[in-house]
PDB file of C-alpha atoms in Angstrom:
ATOM      1  CA  MET A   1      33.136  -9.264   6.786  1.00 45.00           C
ATOM      2  CA  LYS A   2      36.132 -10.064   3.497  1.00 48.00           C
ATOM      3  CA  ASP A   3      35.833  -7.821   0.474  1.00 61.00           C
ATOM      4  CA  LEU A   4      33.216  -9.142  -2.157  1.00 61.00           C
ATOM      5  CA  ASN A   5      34.187  -8.804  -5.468  1.00 63.00           C
ATOM      6  CA  PHE A   6      30.643  -8.340  -8.184  1.00 62.00           C
ATOM      7  CA  PHE A   7      30.159 -11.109  -9.177  1.00 68.00           C
ATOM      8  CA  GLU A   8      30.466 -12.339  -5.265  1.00 72.00           C
ATOM      9  CA  HIS A   9      27.977  -9.855  -4.475  1.00 67.00           C
ATOM     10  CA  ILE A  10      25.950 -11.485  -7.453  1.00 81.00           C
ATOM     11  CA  GLU A  11      25.695 -14.695  -6.003  1.00 81.00           C
ATOM     12  CA  GLU A  12      24.857 -13.167  -2.923  1.00 79.00           C
ATOM     13  CA  LEU A  13      22.286 -11.533  -3.876  1.00 82.00           C
ATOM     14  CA  ARG A  14      20.704 -14.155  -5.777  1.00 88.00           C
ATOM     15  CA  TRP A  15      20.223 -16.297  -2.454  1.00 88.00           C
ATOM     16  CA  HIS A  16      18.631 -13.514  -0.913  1.00 85.00           C
ATOM     17  CA  ILE A  17      15.691 -13.102  -4.167  1.00 90.00           C
ATOM     18  CA  LEU A  18      15.547 -17.142  -3.610  1.00 93.00           C
ATOM     19  CA  ARG A  19      14.655 -17.280  -0.226  1.00 93.00           C
ATOM     20  CA  SER A  20      12.276 -14.437  -0.823  1.00 92.00           C
ATOM     21  CA  VAL A  21      10.502 -16.426  -3.629  1.00 94.00           C
ATOM     22  CA  VAL A  22      10.762 -20.090  -1.411  1.00 95.00           C
ATOM     23  CA  PHE A  23       9.081 -17.796   1.296  1.00 94.00           C
ATOM     24  CA  LEU A  24       6.391 -15.739  -1.611  1.00 94.00           C
ATOM     25  CA  LEU A  25       5.634 -19.471  -2.277  1.00 95.00           C
ATOM     26  CA  ILE A  26       5.413 -21.109   1.141  1.00 95.00           C
ATOM     27  CA  VAL A  27       2.685 -17.214   2.377  1.00 93.00           C
ATOM     28  CA  THR A  28       0.630 -18.244  -1.030  1.00 93.00           C
ATOM     29  CA  LEU A  29       0.716 -21.884  -0.862  1.00 93.00           C
ATOM     30  CA  SER A  30      -0.671 -21.609   3.219  1.00 91.00           C
ATOM     31  CA  LEU A  31      -3.217 -18.455   2.012  1.00 89.00           C
ATOM     32  CA  PHE A  32      -4.658 -20.681  -0.546  1.00 90.00           C
ATOM     33  CA  PHE A  33      -5.854 -23.518   1.794  1.00 87.00           C
ATOM     34  CA  PHE A  34      -8.334 -21.201   3.950  1.00 82.00           C
ATOM     35  CA  SER A  35      -9.679 -19.430   1.125  1.00 80.00           C
ATOM     36  CA  LYS A  36     -13.423 -19.387   3.441  1.00 82.00           C
ATOM     37  CA  PHE A  37     -12.059 -16.796   5.470  1.00 84.00           C
ATOM     38  CA  ILE A  38     -10.256 -14.521   3.327  1.00 86.00           C
ATOM     39  CA  PHE A  39     -12.804 -14.385   0.624  1.00 88.00           C
ATOM     40  CA  GLU A  40     -15.596 -14.724   2.631  1.00 87.00           C
ATOM     41  CA  ASP A  41     -14.896 -12.000   6.013  1.00 88.00           C
ATOM     42  CA  VAL A  42     -11.765 -10.258   3.874  1.00 89.00           C
ATOM     43  CA  ILE A  43     -12.608 -10.276   0.252  1.00 90.00           C
ATOM     44  CA  PHE A  44     -16.015  -9.862   0.795  1.00 92.00           C
ATOM     45  CA  GLY A  45     -16.166  -8.470   3.955  1.00 92.00           C
ATOM     46  CA  PRO A  46     -16.983  -4.836   2.053  1.00 93.00           C
ATOM     47  CA  LEU A  47     -20.490  -6.081   0.810  1.00 91.00           C
ATOM     48  CA  ASP A  48     -21.771  -6.719   4.456  1.00 90.00           C
ATOM     49  CA  VAL A  49     -23.396  -4.588   6.270  1.00 89.00           C
ATOM     50  CA  ASN A  50     -22.520  -5.299   9.526  1.00 89.00           C
ATOM     51  CA  PHE A  51     -18.686  -4.522   8.292  1.00 91.00           C
ATOM     52  CA  TRP A  52     -16.802  -2.453  10.740  1.00 88.00           C
ATOM     53  CA  SER A  53     -16.701   0.960   8.388  1.00 89.00           C
ATOM     54  CA  TYR A  54     -19.733   1.241   7.994  1.00 88.00           C
ATOM     55  CA  SER A  55     -20.602   1.210  11.635  1.00 87.00           C
ATOM     56  CA  VAL A  56     -18.079   4.199  12.234  1.00 86.00           C
ATOM     57  CA  LEU A  57     -18.768   5.421   9.168  1.00 81.00           C
ATOM     58  CA  CYS A  58     -22.075   6.063  10.306  1.00 84.00           C
ATOM     59  CA  LYS A  59     -21.544   7.899  13.361  1.00 84.00           C
ATOM     60  CA  ILE A  60     -19.518  10.877  11.225  1.00 78.00           C
ATOM     61  CA  ALA A  61     -22.179  11.243   8.076  1.00 74.00           C
ATOM     62  CA  GLN A  62     -25.655   9.308   8.142  1.00 75.00           C
ATOM     63  CA  ASP A  63     -25.446   8.959   4.411  1.00 69.00           C
ATOM     64  CA  PHE A  64     -22.693   6.527   5.259  1.00 74.00           C
ATOM     65  CA  CYS A  65     -25.803   4.102   7.110  1.00 82.00           C
ATOM     66  CA  VAL A  66     -26.060   0.711   5.238  1.00 83.00           C
ATOM     67  CA  THR A  67     -28.882  -1.410   5.853  1.00 85.00           C
ATOM     68  CA  GLU A  68     -28.405  -3.562   2.370  1.00 84.00           C
ATOM     69  CA  ILE A  69     -24.931  -3.309  -0.258  1.00 86.00           C
ATOM     70  CA  PRO A  70     -27.069  -3.362  -3.110  1.00 83.00           C
ATOM     71  CA  VAL A  71     -24.384  -6.009  -5.343  1.00 85.00           C
ATOM     72  CA  LYS A  72     -24.629 -10.069  -6.487  1.00 86.00           C
ATOM     73  CA  LEU A  73     -21.087 -10.769  -7.954  1.00 90.00           C
ATOM     74  CA  ILE A  74     -20.995 -13.114 -10.513  1.00 91.00           C
ATOM     75  CA  ASN A  75     -18.418 -14.664 -12.461  1.00 90.00           C
ATOM     76  CA  THR A  76     -19.016 -14.692 -16.405  1.00 86.00           C
ATOM     77  CA  GLU A  77     -14.830 -17.453 -17.277  1.00 88.00           C
ATOM     78  CA  ILE A  78     -14.920 -21.385 -16.866  1.00 89.00           C
ATOM     79  CA  ALA A  79     -11.546 -21.400 -14.611  1.00 89.00           C
ATOM     80  CA  GLY A  80     -12.963 -17.832 -13.135  1.00 88.00           C
ATOM     81  CA  GLN A  81     -13.170 -18.710  -9.965  1.00 90.00           C
ATOM     82  CA  PHE A  82     -10.121 -20.662 -10.726  1.00 91.00           C
ATOM     83  CA  PHE A  83      -7.523 -17.759 -11.743  1.00 89.00           C
ATOM     84  CA  LEU A  84      -8.972 -15.853  -9.139  1.00 89.00           C
ATOM     85  CA  HIS A  85      -8.305 -18.122  -6.218  1.00 90.00           C
ATOM     86  CA  ILE A  86      -4.508 -18.049  -6.989  1.00 91.00           C
ATOM     87  CA  LYS A  87      -4.261 -14.105  -7.643  1.00 88.00           C
ATOM     88  CA  THR A  88      -5.522 -13.383  -4.211  1.00 88.00           C
ATOM     89  CA  ALA A  89      -3.920 -16.578  -2.643  1.00 90.00           C
ATOM     90  CA  PHE A  90      -0.793 -14.576  -4.098  1.00 90.00           C
ATOM     91  CA  MET A  91      -0.819 -10.972  -3.975  1.00 84.00           C
ATOM     92  CA  LEU A  92      -2.202 -11.192   0.115  1.00 85.00           C
ATOM     93  CA  GLY A  93       1.418 -13.112  -0.137  1.00 88.00           C
ATOM     94  CA  VAL A  94       2.936 -10.509  -1.505  1.00 86.00           C
ATOM     95  CA  ILE A  95       1.899  -8.352   1.510  1.00 80.00           C
ATOM     96  CA  ALA A  96       2.158 -10.835   4.444  1.00 82.00           C
ATOM     97  CA  SER A  97       6.146 -11.644   2.986  1.00 86.00           C
ATOM     98  CA  ILE A  98       7.122  -8.221   2.191  1.00 80.00           C
ATOM     99  CA  PRO A  99       8.706  -7.964   6.295  1.00 79.00           C
ATOM    100  CA  TYR A 100      11.009 -10.633   5.616  1.00 85.00           C
ATOM    101  CA  PHE A 101      11.758  -9.141   2.076  1.00 84.00           C
ATOM    102  CA  LEU A 102      12.422  -5.922   3.485  1.00 76.00           C
ATOM    103  CA  TRP A 103      14.566  -8.233   6.282  1.00 81.00           C
ATOM    104  CA  GLU A 104      16.640 -10.157   2.391  1.00 84.00           C
ATOM    105  CA  ILE A 105      16.575  -6.459   1.975  1.00 78.00           C
ATOM    106  CA  TRP A 106      18.718  -5.545   5.534  1.00 75.00           C
ATOM    107  CA  ARG A 107      20.739  -8.475   5.334  1.00 78.00           C
ATOM    108  CA  PHE A 108      22.047  -7.700   1.886  1.00 76.00           C
ATOM    109  CA  ILE A 109      23.277  -3.978   2.606  1.00 72.00           C
ATOM    110  CA  LEU A 110      23.550  -4.301   6.133  1.00 73.00           C
ATOM    111  CA  PRO A 111      28.069  -5.198   4.543  1.00 73.00           C
ATOM    112  CA  ALA A 112      28.220  -1.897   2.726  1.00 65.00           C
ATOM    113  CA  LEU A 113      27.257   0.775   5.531  1.00 62.00           C
ATOM    114  CA  HIS A 114      28.332   2.120   8.099  1.00 68.00           C
ATOM    115  CA  LYS A 115      27.083   2.290  12.044  1.00 70.00           C
ATOM    116  CA  ASP A 116      25.343   5.215  11.291  1.00 68.00           C
ATOM    117  CA  GLU A 117      23.247   4.754   7.991  1.00 64.00           C
ATOM    118  CA  ARG A 118      22.594   1.132   9.695  1.00 70.00           C
ATOM    119  CA  ASN A 119      20.658   3.044  12.123  1.00 72.00           C
ATOM    120  CA  TYR A 120      18.933   5.134   9.965  1.00 70.00           C
ATOM    121  CA  ALA A 121      18.015   2.714   6.683  1.00 69.00           C
ATOM    122  CA  GLN A 122      16.717  -0.213  10.020  1.00 74.00           C
ATOM    123  CA  VAL A 123      14.509   3.057  10.947  1.00 78.00           C
ATOM    124  CA  LEU A 124      13.607   3.252   7.209  1.00 76.00           C
ATOM    125  CA  LEU A 125      12.694   0.109   6.443  1.00 76.00           C
ATOM    126  CA  GLY A 126      10.361  -0.087   9.690  1.00 81.00           C
ATOM    127  CA  PHE A 127       8.820   2.955   9.382  1.00 84.00           C
ATOM    128  CA  GLY A 128       8.411   2.434   5.534  1.00 83.00           C
ATOM    129  CA  PHE A 129       6.445  -1.504   6.471  1.00 83.00           C
ATOM    130  CA  LEU A 130       4.425   0.354   9.351  1.00 89.00           C
ATOM    131  CA  LEU A 131       3.479   3.532   6.536  1.00 89.00           C
ATOM    132  CA  PHE A 132       2.787   0.775   4.028  1.00 87.00           C
ATOM    133  CA  LEU A 133       0.870  -0.846   6.130  1.00 89.00           C
ATOM    134  CA  ILE A 134      -1.748   2.516   7.477  1.00 92.00           C
ATOM    135  CA  GLY A 135      -2.412   3.336   4.276  1.00 90.00           C
ATOM    136  CA  SER A 136      -3.202  -0.067   3.224  1.00 89.00           C
ATOM    137  CA  SER A 137      -5.329  -0.390   6.737  1.00 92.00           C
ATOM    138  CA  PHE A 138      -7.111   3.050   5.407  1.00 91.00           C
ATOM    139  CA  GLY A 139      -7.800   2.592   1.839  1.00 89.00           C
ATOM    140  CA  TYR A 140      -9.295  -1.565   2.888  1.00 92.00           C
ATOM    141  CA  PHE A 141     -10.956   0.404   5.781  1.00 92.00           C
ATOM    142  CA  ILE A 142     -11.827   3.902   4.809  1.00 88.00           C
ATOM    143  CA  ILE A 143     -12.140   4.716   1.457  1.00 86.00           C
ATOM    144  CA  PHE A 144     -13.933   1.096   0.032  1.00 89.00           C
ATOM    145  CA  PRO A 145     -16.172   0.769   1.803  1.00 89.00           C
ATOM    146  CA  ILE A 146     -17.295   4.945   0.855  1.00 84.00           C
ATOM    147  CA  THR A 147     -16.608   3.736  -2.984  1.00 84.00           C
ATOM    148  CA  LEU A 148     -19.025   1.525  -2.549  1.00 86.00           C
ATOM    149  CA  ILE A 149     -21.590   2.795  -0.459  1.00 83.00           C
ATOM    150  CA  PHE A 150     -21.704   5.740  -3.457  1.00 80.00           C
ATOM    151  CA  LEU A 151     -21.604   3.331  -6.879  1.00 81.00           C
ATOM    152  CA  THR A 152     -23.429   0.804  -6.079  1.00 81.00           C
ATOM    153  CA  GLY A 153     -26.244   3.434  -4.613  1.00 77.00           C
ATOM    154  CA  TYR A 154     -25.725   5.423  -7.187  1.00 77.00           C
ATOM    155  CA  THR A 155     -28.844   4.791 -10.612  1.00 80.00           C
ATOM    156  CA  VAL A 156     -29.794   5.691 -14.024  1.00 83.00           C
ATOM    157  CA  SER A 157     -32.561   3.644 -13.713  1.00 82.00           C
ATOM    158  CA  ASP A 158     -34.379   0.967 -11.647  1.00 80.00           C
ATOM    159  CA  ASP A 159     -34.754  -1.501 -13.855  1.00 82.00           C
ATOM    160  CA  ILE A 160     -30.853  -2.021 -13.716  1.00 82.00           C
ATOM    161  CA  VAL A 161     -29.655  -4.378 -11.256  1.00 82.00           C
ATOM    162  CA  ASN A 162     -25.166  -4.211 -10.482  1.00 82.00           C
ATOM    163  CA  MET A 163     -24.155  -7.400 -10.786  1.00 87.00           C
ATOM    164  CA  PRO A 164     -20.536  -6.412 -11.666  1.00 86.00           C
ATOM    165  CA  ASN A 165     -17.767  -9.265 -12.776  1.00 89.00           C
ATOM    166  CA  ILE A 166     -16.239 -10.788  -9.413  1.00 88.00           C
ATOM    167  CA  SER A 167     -12.806 -10.131 -11.458  1.00 85.00           C
ATOM    168  CA  ASN A 168     -13.988  -6.097 -11.172  1.00 86.00           C
ATOM    169  CA  TYR A 169     -14.618  -6.213  -7.695  1.00 90.00           C
ATOM    170  CA  PHE A 170     -11.042  -8.034  -7.032  1.00 87.00           C
ATOM    171  CA  GLU A 171      -9.286  -5.227  -9.081  1.00 85.00           C
ATOM    172  CA  ASN A 172     -11.180  -2.571  -7.307  1.00 86.00           C
ATOM    173  CA  LEU A 173     -10.212  -3.493  -4.049  1.00 88.00           C
ATOM    174  CA  SER A 174      -6.772  -4.450  -4.712  1.00 84.00           C
ATOM    175  CA  ASP A 175      -5.689  -1.695  -6.402  1.00 84.00           C
ATOM    176  CA  THR A 176      -7.938   0.906  -3.246  1.00 84.00           C
ATOM    177  CA  VAL A 177      -5.882  -0.958  -1.445  1.00 86.00           C
ATOM    178  CA  LEU A 178      -2.053  -1.144  -3.140  1.00 82.00           C
ATOM    179  CA  TRP A 179      -2.769   2.259  -3.720  1.00 84.00           C
ATOM    180  CA  THR A 180      -3.416   3.584  -1.228  1.00 85.00           C
ATOM    181  CA  GLY A 181      -0.357   1.830   0.168  1.00 85.00           C
ATOM    182  CA  ILE A 182       2.618   2.821  -2.082  1.00 84.00           C
ATOM    183  CA  MET A 183       0.511   6.672  -1.952  1.00 85.00           C
ATOM    184  CA  PHE A 184       1.788   6.763   2.455  1.00 89.00           C
ATOM    185  CA  GLU A 185       5.215   6.478   1.662  1.00 86.00           C
ATOM    186  CA  LEU A 186       5.673   9.560   0.678  1.00 88.00           C
ATOM    187  CA  PRO A 187       7.819  10.407   3.614  1.00 87.00           C
ATOM    188  CA  ILE A 188       9.650   7.537   2.747  1.00 84.00           C
ATOM    189  CA  ILE A 189      10.383   8.964  -1.179  1.00 85.00           C
ATOM    190  CA  ALA A 190      11.131  12.296  -0.055  1.00 86.00           C
ATOM    191  CA  TYR A 191      13.447  11.098   1.754  1.00 81.00           C
ATOM    192  CA  PHE A 192      15.589   9.245  -0.541  1.00 78.00           C
ATOM    193  CA  LEU A 193      15.187  11.891  -3.373  1.00 82.00           C
ATOM    194  CA  SER A 194      16.778  14.368  -0.603  1.00 84.00           C
ATOM    195  CA  LYS A 195      19.318  12.538   0.223  1.00 76.00           C
ATOM    196  CA  ILE A 196      20.202  11.792  -3.471  1.00 75.00           C
ATOM    197  CA  GLY A 197      19.783  15.805  -4.113  1.00 78.00           C
ATOM    198  CA  ILE A 198      16.609  15.495  -6.257  1.00 84.00           C
ATOM    199  CA  LEU A 199      14.141  16.883  -3.503  1.00 85.00           C
ATOM    200  CA  THR A 200      15.157  20.603  -1.964  1.00 87.00           C
ATOM    201  CA  THR A 201      12.930  22.795   0.770  1.00 87.00           C
ATOM    202  CA  ASP A 202      13.378  25.947  -1.090  1.00 89.00           C
ATOM    203  CA  PHE A 203      11.251  23.724  -4.108  1.00 88.00           C
ATOM    204  CA  MET A 204       8.712  21.848  -1.839  1.00 88.00           C
ATOM    205  CA  HIS A 205       8.066  25.097  -0.112  1.00 86.00           C
ATOM    206  CA  THR A 206       7.893  27.125  -3.398  1.00 89.00           C
ATOM    207  CA  TYR A 207       5.345  24.546  -5.056  1.00 87.00           C
ATOM    208  CA  ARG A 208       3.549  24.187  -2.284  1.00 88.00           C
ATOM    209  CA  LYS A 209       0.342  25.084  -3.258  1.00 89.00           C
ATOM    210  CA  HIS A 210       1.153  22.864  -7.170  1.00 89.00           C
ATOM    211  CA  LEU A 211       1.859  20.026  -5.174  1.00 86.00           C
ATOM    212  CA  TYR A 212      -1.639  20.498  -2.774  1.00 89.00           C
ATOM    213  CA  ILE A 213      -2.867  19.840  -6.494  1.00 90.00           C
ATOM    214  CA  ALA A 214      -1.031  17.595  -7.475  1.00 87.00           C
ATOM    215  CA  ILE A 215      -1.694  15.112  -4.894  1.00 84.00           C
ATOM    216  CA  LEU A 216      -5.916  16.497  -5.332  1.00 85.00           C
ATOM    217  CA  VAL A 217      -5.433  14.519  -8.479  1.00 85.00           C
ATOM    218  CA  ILE A 218      -3.778  11.637  -7.438  1.00 80.00           C
ATOM    219  CA  ALA A 219      -6.023  11.214  -4.883  1.00 78.00           C
ATOM    220  CA  ALA A 220      -9.201  11.593  -7.284  1.00 78.00           C
ATOM    221  CA  ALA A 221      -8.022   9.417  -9.710  1.00 75.00           C
ATOM    222  CA  ILE A 222      -6.874   5.745  -7.427  1.00 69.00           C
ATOM    223  CA  THR A 223     -10.192   6.432  -5.682  1.00 68.00           C
ATOM    224  CA  PRO A 224     -12.702   4.664  -8.288  1.00 59.00           C
ATOM    225  CA  SER A 225     -16.073   6.772  -7.061  1.00 61.00           C
ATOM    226  CA  PRO A 226     -16.302  10.508  -7.620  1.00 63.00           C
ATOM    227  CA  ASP A 227     -17.658  11.674  -5.362  1.00 64.00           C
ATOM    228  CA  ILE A 228     -15.713  14.538  -3.334  1.00 74.00           C
ATOM    229  CA  PHE A 229     -15.836  12.666   0.185  1.00 72.00           C
ATOM    230  CA  SER A 230     -14.199  10.135  -0.732  1.00 70.00           C
ATOM    231  CA  GLN A 231     -10.619  11.655  -2.476  1.00 76.00           C
ATOM    232  CA  ILE A 232     -11.029  14.286   0.419  1.00 81.00           C
ATOM    233  CA  MET A 233     -10.658  10.942   2.660  1.00 78.00           C
ATOM    234  CA  VAL A 234      -7.900  10.241   1.091  1.00 79.00           C
ATOM    235  CA  ALA A 235      -6.848  13.970   0.491  1.00 85.00           C
ATOM    236  CA  ILE A 236      -6.533  14.713   4.124  1.00 88.00           C
ATOM    237  CA  PRO A 237      -3.154  12.097   4.807  1.00 89.00           C
ATOM    238  CA  LEU A 238      -1.514  12.901   2.079  1.00 88.00           C
ATOM    239  CA  PHE A 239      -1.590  16.775   3.153  1.00 91.00           C
ATOM    240  CA  ILE A 240       0.063  15.311   6.424  1.00 92.00           C
ATOM    241  CA  LEU A 241       2.302  12.981   5.268  1.00 91.00           C
ATOM    242  CA  PHE A 242       3.413  16.406   2.617  1.00 91.00           C
ATOM    243  CA  GLU A 243       4.348  18.525   5.827  1.00 91.00           C
ATOM    244  CA  ILE A 244       5.827  14.827   7.465  1.00 90.00           C
ATOM    245  CA  SER A 245       7.852  14.570   3.876  1.00 90.00           C
ATOM    246  CA  VAL A 246       8.872  18.721   4.068  1.00 90.00           C
ATOM    247  CA  ILE A 247      10.218  18.239   8.279  1.00 89.00           C
ATOM    248  CA  VAL A 248      12.066  14.527   6.551  1.00 84.00           C
ATOM    249  CA  VAL A 249      13.853  16.630   3.804  1.00 87.00           C
ATOM    250  CA  ALA A 250      14.663  19.787   5.919  1.00 87.00           C
ATOM    251  CA  ARG A 251      16.435  17.833   8.465  1.00 82.00           C
ATOM    252  CA  VAL A 252      18.073  15.734   5.692  1.00 79.00           C
ATOM    253  CA  GLN A 253      19.876  18.814   4.494  1.00 81.00           C
ATOM    254  CA  LYS A 254      20.443  20.676   8.634  1.00 79.00           C
ATOM    255  CA  PHE A 255      22.798  16.777   8.598  1.00 70.00           C
ATOM    256  CA  ARG A 256      24.363  17.814   4.763  1.00 66.00           C
ATOM    257  CA  GLY A 257      25.192  21.198   5.744  1.00 63.00           C
ATOM    258  CA  ALA A 258      26.270  20.047   9.004  1.00 58.00           C
ATOM    259  CA  ASP A 259      28.484  16.982   7.301  1.00 57.00           C
ATOM    260  CA  GLU A 260      29.869  19.549   5.046  1.00 57.00           C
ATOM    261  CA  SER A 261      30.694  21.757   7.264  1.00 54.00           C
TER     262      SER A 261
END
């Protein structure tokens, strides 16, 4: 393949971005017309006592056995439901388009990579998407239902009825799913930081206790509810991902040392 100058690279990048935007718009419009399934089965799924997660959580602890979710969603804006429909379709469109985005990124950087680097990059892209998918699913099926049970069951007076705005409900759901997915990218982030020399195994071993505390703080920050159980449920996978990151950084340093010798 011929070498491209700066402006040719920009032109190539522009077409990759354009194709990605067009693909996103097509997916978003497609999802827009499946609103019944998206809202009733996906967005409002955790509000149903027959939701899959509750039966699983009930087997773990009796406190998660629910007979009702005492919440009635309301809309306080004239165009609230319309804009919520658009926002939901767009966000789900972004998530559904991630494999295509990664493929376009792969096509753009492919000519600049050596054979070994292509193998690593291909694995990283696939592994990164898989981790995000697992993290997002963990947030949707585990963290948010636990949070919902705790917050809707918490009362200061029987005279107060839980009637949250639909936008508030969606924001809590989307933030939990999105940030849990991002946090599961920890090994990928560690890989790139170690590749550029910012992160080392010595640093991770020396400050392991401090980093564990940081993980607990992050777990508390990305869980909307203050109950300790949901925070622990987030922290445990992050602890595991941290230890995987230590192994990843160690392997990067090992290969770097072999290349330098």
